[in-house]
PDB file of C-alpha atoms in Angstrom:
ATOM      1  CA  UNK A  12       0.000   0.000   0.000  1.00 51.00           C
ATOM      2  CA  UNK A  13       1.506   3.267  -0.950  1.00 63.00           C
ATOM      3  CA  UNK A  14       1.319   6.209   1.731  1.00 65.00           C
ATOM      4  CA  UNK A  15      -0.339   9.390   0.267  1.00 63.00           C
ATOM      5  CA  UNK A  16       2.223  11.403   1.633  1.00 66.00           C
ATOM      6  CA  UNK A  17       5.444  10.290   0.422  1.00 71.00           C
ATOM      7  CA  UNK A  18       5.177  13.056  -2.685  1.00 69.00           C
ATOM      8  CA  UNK A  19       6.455  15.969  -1.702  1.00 69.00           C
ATOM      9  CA  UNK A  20       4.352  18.850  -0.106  1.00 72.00           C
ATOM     10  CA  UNK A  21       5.860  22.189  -2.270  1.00 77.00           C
ATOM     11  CA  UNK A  22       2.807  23.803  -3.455  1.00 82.00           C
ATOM     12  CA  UNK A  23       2.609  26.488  -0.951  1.00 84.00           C
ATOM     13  CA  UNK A  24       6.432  27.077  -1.231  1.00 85.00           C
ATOM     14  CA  UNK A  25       6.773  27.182  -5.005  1.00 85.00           C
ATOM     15  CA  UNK A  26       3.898  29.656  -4.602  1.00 87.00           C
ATOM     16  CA  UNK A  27       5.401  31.914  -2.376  1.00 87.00           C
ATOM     17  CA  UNK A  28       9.028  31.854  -4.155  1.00 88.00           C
ATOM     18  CA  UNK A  29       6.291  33.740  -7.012  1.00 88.00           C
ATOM     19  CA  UNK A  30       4.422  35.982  -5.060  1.00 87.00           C
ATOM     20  CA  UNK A  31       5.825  38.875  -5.885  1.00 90.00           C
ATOM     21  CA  UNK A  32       5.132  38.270  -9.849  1.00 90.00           C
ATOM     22  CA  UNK A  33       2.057  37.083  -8.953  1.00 89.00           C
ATOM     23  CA  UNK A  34       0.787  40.121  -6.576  1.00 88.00           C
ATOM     24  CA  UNK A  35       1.737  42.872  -9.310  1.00 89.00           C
ATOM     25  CA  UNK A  36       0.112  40.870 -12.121  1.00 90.00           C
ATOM     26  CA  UNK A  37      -2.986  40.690 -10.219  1.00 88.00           C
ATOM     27  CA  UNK A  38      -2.458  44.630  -9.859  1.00 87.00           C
ATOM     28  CA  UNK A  39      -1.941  45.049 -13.427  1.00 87.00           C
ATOM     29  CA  UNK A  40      -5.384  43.748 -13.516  1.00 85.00           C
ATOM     30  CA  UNK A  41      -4.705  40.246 -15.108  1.00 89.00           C
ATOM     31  CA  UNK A  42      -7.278  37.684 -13.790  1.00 89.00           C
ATOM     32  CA  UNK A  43      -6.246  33.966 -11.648  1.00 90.00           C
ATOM     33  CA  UNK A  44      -6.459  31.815 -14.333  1.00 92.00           C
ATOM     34  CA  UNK A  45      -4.277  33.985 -16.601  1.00 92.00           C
ATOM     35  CA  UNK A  46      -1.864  33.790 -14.076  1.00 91.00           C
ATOM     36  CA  UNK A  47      -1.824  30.654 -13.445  1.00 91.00           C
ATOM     37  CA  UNK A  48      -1.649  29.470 -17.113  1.00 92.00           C
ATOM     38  CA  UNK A  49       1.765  32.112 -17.826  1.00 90.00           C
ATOM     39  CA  UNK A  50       2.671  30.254 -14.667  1.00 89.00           C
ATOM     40  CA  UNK A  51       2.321  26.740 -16.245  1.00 89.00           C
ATOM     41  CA  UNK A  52       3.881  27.617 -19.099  1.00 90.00           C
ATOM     42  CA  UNK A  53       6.994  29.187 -18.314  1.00 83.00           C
ATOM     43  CA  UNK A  54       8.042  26.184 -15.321  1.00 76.00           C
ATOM     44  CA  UNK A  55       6.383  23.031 -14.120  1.00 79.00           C
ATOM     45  CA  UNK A  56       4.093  24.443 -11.578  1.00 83.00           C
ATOM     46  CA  UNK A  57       2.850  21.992  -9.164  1.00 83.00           C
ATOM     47  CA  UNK A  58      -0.026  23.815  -7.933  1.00 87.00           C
ATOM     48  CA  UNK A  59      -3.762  23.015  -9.045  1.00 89.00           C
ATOM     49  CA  UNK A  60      -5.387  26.056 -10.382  1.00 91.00           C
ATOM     50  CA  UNK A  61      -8.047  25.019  -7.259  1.00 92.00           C
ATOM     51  CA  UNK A  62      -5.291  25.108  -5.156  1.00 92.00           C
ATOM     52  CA  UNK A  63      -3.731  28.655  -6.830  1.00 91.00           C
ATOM     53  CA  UNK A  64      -6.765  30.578  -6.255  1.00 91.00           C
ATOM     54  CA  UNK A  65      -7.037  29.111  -2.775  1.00 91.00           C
ATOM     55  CA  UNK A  66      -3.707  30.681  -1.913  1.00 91.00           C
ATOM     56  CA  UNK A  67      -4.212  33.735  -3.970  1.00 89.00           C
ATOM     57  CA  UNK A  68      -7.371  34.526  -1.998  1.00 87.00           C
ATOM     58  CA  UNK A  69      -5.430  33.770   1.249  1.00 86.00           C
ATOM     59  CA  UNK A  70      -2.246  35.511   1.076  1.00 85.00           C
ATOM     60  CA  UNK A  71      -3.742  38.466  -1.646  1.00 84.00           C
ATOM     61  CA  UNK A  72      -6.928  39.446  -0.541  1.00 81.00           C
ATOM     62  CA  UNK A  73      -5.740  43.092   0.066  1.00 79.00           C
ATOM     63  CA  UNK A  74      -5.100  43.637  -3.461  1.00 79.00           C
ATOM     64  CA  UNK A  75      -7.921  42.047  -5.140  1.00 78.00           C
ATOM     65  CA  UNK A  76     -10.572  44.160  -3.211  1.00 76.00           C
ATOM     66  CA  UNK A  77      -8.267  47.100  -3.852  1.00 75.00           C
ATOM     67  CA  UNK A  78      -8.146  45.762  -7.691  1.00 72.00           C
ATOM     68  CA  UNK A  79     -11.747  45.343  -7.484  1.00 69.00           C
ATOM     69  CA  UNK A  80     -12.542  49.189  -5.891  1.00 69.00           C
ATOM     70  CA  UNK A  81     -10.430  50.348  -8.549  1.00 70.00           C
ATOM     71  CA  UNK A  82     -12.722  48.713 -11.230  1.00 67.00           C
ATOM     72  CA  UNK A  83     -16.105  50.369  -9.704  1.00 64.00           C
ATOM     73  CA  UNK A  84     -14.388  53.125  -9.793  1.00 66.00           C
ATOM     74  CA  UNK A  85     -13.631  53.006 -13.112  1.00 65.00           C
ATOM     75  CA  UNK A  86     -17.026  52.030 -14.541  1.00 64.00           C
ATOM     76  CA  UNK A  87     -18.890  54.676 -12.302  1.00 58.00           C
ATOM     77  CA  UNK A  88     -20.039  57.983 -14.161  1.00 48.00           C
ATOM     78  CA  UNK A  89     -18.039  61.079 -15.070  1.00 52.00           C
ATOM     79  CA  UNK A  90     -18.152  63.811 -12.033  1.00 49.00           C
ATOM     80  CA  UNK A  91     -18.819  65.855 -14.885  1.00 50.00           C
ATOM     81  CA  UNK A  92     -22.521  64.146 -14.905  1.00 51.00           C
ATOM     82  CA  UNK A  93     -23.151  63.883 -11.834  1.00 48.00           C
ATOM     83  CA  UNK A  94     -25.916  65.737  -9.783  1.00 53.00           C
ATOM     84  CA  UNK A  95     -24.889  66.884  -6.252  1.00 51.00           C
ATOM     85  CA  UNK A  96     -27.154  63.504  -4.759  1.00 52.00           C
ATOM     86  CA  UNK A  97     -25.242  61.614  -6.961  1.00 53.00           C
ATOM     87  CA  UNK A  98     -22.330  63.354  -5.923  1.00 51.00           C
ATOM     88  CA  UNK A  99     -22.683  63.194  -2.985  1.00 50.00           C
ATOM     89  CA  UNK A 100     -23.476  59.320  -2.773  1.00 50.00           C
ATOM     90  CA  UNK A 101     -20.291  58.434  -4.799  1.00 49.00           C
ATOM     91  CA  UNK A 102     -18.605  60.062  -2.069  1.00 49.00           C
ATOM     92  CA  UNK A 103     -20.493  58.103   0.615  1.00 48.00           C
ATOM     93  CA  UNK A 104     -19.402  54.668  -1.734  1.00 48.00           C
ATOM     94  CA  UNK A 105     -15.777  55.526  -2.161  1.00 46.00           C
ATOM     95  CA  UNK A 106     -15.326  56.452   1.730  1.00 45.00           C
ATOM     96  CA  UNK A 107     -17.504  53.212   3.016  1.00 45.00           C
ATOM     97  CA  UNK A 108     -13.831  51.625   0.991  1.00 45.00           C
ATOM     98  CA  UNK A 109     -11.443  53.383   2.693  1.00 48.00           C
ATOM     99  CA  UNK A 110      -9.309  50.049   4.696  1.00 58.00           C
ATOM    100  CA  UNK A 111      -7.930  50.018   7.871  1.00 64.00           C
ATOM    101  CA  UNK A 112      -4.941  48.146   8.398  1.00 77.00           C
ATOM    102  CA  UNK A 113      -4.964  44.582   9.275  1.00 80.00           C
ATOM    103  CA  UNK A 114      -2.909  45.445  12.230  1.00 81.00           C
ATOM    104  CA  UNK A 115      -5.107  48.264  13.528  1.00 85.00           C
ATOM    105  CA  UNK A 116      -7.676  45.835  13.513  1.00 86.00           C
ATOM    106  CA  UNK A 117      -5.684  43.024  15.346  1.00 84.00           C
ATOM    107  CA  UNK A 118      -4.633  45.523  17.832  1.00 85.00           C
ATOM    108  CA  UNK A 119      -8.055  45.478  19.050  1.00 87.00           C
ATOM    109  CA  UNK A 120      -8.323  42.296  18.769  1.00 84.00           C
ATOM    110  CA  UNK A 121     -10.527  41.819  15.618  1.00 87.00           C
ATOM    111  CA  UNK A 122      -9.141  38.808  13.997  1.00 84.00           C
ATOM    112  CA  UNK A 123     -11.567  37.182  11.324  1.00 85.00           C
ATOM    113  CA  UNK A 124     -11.425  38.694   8.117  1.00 87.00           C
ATOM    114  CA  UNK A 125     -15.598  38.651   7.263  1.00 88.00           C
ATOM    115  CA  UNK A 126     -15.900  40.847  10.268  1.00 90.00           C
ATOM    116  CA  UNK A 127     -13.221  43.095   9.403  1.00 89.00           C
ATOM    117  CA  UNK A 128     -15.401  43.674   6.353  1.00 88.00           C
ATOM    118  CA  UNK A 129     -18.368  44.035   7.760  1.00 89.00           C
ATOM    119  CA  UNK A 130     -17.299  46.625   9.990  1.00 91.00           C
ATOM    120  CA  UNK A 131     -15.365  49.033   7.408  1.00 89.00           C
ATOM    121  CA  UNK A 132     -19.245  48.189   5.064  1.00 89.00           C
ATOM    122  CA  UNK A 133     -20.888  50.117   7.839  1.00 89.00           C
ATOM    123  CA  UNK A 134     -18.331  52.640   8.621  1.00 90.00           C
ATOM    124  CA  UNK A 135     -16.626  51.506  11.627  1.00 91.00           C
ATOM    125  CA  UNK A 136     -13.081  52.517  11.798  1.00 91.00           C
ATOM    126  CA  UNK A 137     -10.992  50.565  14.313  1.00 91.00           C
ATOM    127  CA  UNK A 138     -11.361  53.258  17.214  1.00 91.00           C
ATOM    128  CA  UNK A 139     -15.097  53.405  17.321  1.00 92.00           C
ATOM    129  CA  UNK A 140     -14.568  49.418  17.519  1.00 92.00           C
ATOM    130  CA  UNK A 141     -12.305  50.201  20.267  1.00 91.00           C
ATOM    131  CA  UNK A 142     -14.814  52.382  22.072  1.00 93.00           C
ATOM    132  CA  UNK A 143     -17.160  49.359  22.447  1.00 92.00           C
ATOM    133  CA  UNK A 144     -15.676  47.962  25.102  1.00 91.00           C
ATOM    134  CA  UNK A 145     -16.342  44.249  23.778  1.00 90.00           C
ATOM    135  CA  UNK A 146     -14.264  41.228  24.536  1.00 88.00           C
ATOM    136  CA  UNK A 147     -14.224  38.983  21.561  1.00 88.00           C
ATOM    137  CA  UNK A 148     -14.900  38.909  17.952  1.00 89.00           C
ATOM    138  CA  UNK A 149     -18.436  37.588  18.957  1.00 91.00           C
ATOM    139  CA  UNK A 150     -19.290  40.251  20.841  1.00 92.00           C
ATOM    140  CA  UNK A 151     -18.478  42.821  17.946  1.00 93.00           C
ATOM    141  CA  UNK A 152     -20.494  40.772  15.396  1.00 92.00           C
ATOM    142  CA  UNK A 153     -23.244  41.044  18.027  1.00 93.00           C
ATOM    143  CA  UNK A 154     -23.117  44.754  18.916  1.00 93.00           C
ATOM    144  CA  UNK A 155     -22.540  45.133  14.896  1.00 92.00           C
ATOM    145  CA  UNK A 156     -25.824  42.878  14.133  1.00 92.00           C
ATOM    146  CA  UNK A 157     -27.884  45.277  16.778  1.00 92.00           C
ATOM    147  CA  UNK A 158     -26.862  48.320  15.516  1.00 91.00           C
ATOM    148  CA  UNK A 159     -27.781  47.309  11.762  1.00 89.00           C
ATOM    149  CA  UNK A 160     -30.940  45.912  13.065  1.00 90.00           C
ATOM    150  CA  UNK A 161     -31.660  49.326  14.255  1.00 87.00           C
ATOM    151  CA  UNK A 162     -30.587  51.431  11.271  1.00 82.00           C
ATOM    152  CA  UNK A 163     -33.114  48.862   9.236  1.00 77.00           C
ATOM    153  CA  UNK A 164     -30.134  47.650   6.925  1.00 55.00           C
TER     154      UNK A 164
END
């Protein structure tokens, strides 16, 4: 019987000996799959493209939502066009994107990436989070949860 695990485990380190190609192709704009096929190509890359876009979401989930911000940007109206509401709620959409660190939200001990997002969707910076006085991640998703209930979101 032969033991799954004598091949080699290298995935994860052949993929980070190419993050740094990787990360500015997926700034460029390029999408996973074209990445991973130029990847293919030019070496034998042991990864699965499964696999690939596992570890691209994991390790490069900073720049894709600032890839994908860019390209709403992009695709919203001229200011030209726009009427003061309009104005005035392209504002509100940019700002509701603005990111906080990852660190200023570990410092206060907000660990799990969903609720990070959550928080900076409704407009919580990391010092109003702060001001909460709440233990745990649980307890922010619960005081979070109220006050959305309340605003009728």
């Amino acid at each position: 019987m032969t033991d799954w695990r004598s091949k080699p485990r290298n995935g994860r380190t052949e993929f980070i000996k190419h993050s740094d190609e990787i990360q500015s192709q997926l700034k460029s704009g390029k999408t996973n799959t074209q990445i991973y096929t130029w990847l293919s190509e030019r070496e034998d890359f042991p990864l699965s493209l499964s696999q690939f876009n596992r570890y691209v979401r994991k390790y490069f989930f900073d720049v894709i939502e600032n890839v994908r911000v860019t390209e709403e940007r992009k695709t919203s109206l001229p200011k030209k066009d726009l009427t003061v509401s309009d104005e005035i709620k392209s504002n509100q959409l940019s700002s509701k994107y603005i990111k906080s660190s990852l660190s200023e939200w570990h410092n206060i001990n907000v660990r799990t990436q969903r609720l990070i997002n959550d928080l900076e969707e409704n407009g919580f910076s990391p010092e109003e989070v702060s001001s909460w006085n709440e233990p745990n991640d649980t307890a922010i998703r619960n005081r979070l949860t109220q006050i959305t209930l309340k605003k009728g979101k």
